[in-house]
Amino acid sequence: MNVGMTDKQFNGFVRFVLDALKEAKSENEVEKKDEKLDKVIENLQKTLED
């Protein structure tokens, strides 16, 4: 069974990713920035694997 997402759900997902990326970009400490970016990457990878 292939379950897709609605445009509204997709837009919400994009907003979530965009917010996470903006938060990471605003981080001044390189180590913390890398941690935040790694978390975004990990969450995107998990989404692909689901």
Short mmCIF file of C-alpha atoms in Angstrom, two decimals:
data_model
loop_
_atom_site.label_atom_id
_atom_site.label_comp_id
_atom_site.label_asym_id
_atom_site.label_seq_id
_atom_site.Cartn_x
_atom_site.Cartn_y
_atom_site.Cartn_z
CA MET A 1 0.00 0.00 0.00
CA ASN A 2 1.45 3.35 -1.05
CA VAL A 3 0.27 6.20 1.15
CA GLY A 4 1.17 9.66 -0.08
CA MET A 5 0.83 13.01 1.60
CA THR A 6 -1.42 15.89 0.78
CA ASP A 7 -0.06 19.22 -0.42
CA LYS A 8 -0.83 20.65 3.02
CA GLN A 9 1.12 17.87 4.75
CA PHE A 10 4.04 18.32 2.36
CA ASN A 11 4.07 22.09 2.93
CA GLY A 12 4.11 21.46 6.69
CA PHE A 13 7.05 19.10 6.28
CA VAL A 14 8.94 21.66 4.19
CA ARG A 15 8.24 24.34 6.83
CA PHE A 16 9.59 22.02 9.53
CA VAL A 17 12.81 21.41 7.58
CA LEU A 18 13.17 25.09 6.73
CA ASP A 19 12.79 26.11 10.39
CA ALA A 20 15.38 23.53 11.46
CA LEU A 21 17.83 24.78 8.82
CA LYS A 22 17.28 28.43 9.77
CA GLU A 23 17.89 27.56 13.43
CA ALA A 24 21.12 25.78 12.53
CA LYS A 25 22.25 28.67 10.34
CA SER A 26 21.69 31.17 13.17
CA GLU A 27 23.95 29.20 15.51
CA ASN A 28 27.25 31.00 16.03
CA GLU A 29 29.21 28.12 17.53
CA VAL A 30 30.52 25.83 14.79
CA GLU A 31 30.21 22.70 16.92
CA LYS A 32 26.58 23.42 17.82
CA LYS A 33 25.81 24.34 14.21
CA ASP A 34 27.21 21.01 13.06
CA GLU A 35 25.15 19.17 15.69
CA LYS A 36 21.96 20.88 14.53
CA LEU A 37 22.71 20.17 10.88
CA ASP A 38 23.50 16.53 11.69
CA LYS A 39 20.12 16.25 13.42
CA VAL A 40 18.31 17.65 10.37
CA ILE A 41 20.21 15.22 8.12
CA GLU A 42 19.42 12.30 10.43
CA ASN A 43 15.71 13.17 10.52
CA LEU A 44 15.56 13.46 6.74
CA GLN A 45 17.31 10.09 6.38
CA LYS A 46 14.83 8.47 8.79
CA THR A 47 11.95 9.94 6.77
CA LEU A 48 13.33 8.37 3.61
CA GLU A 49 13.67 4.99 5.31
CA ASP A 50 10.09 4.93 6.64
#
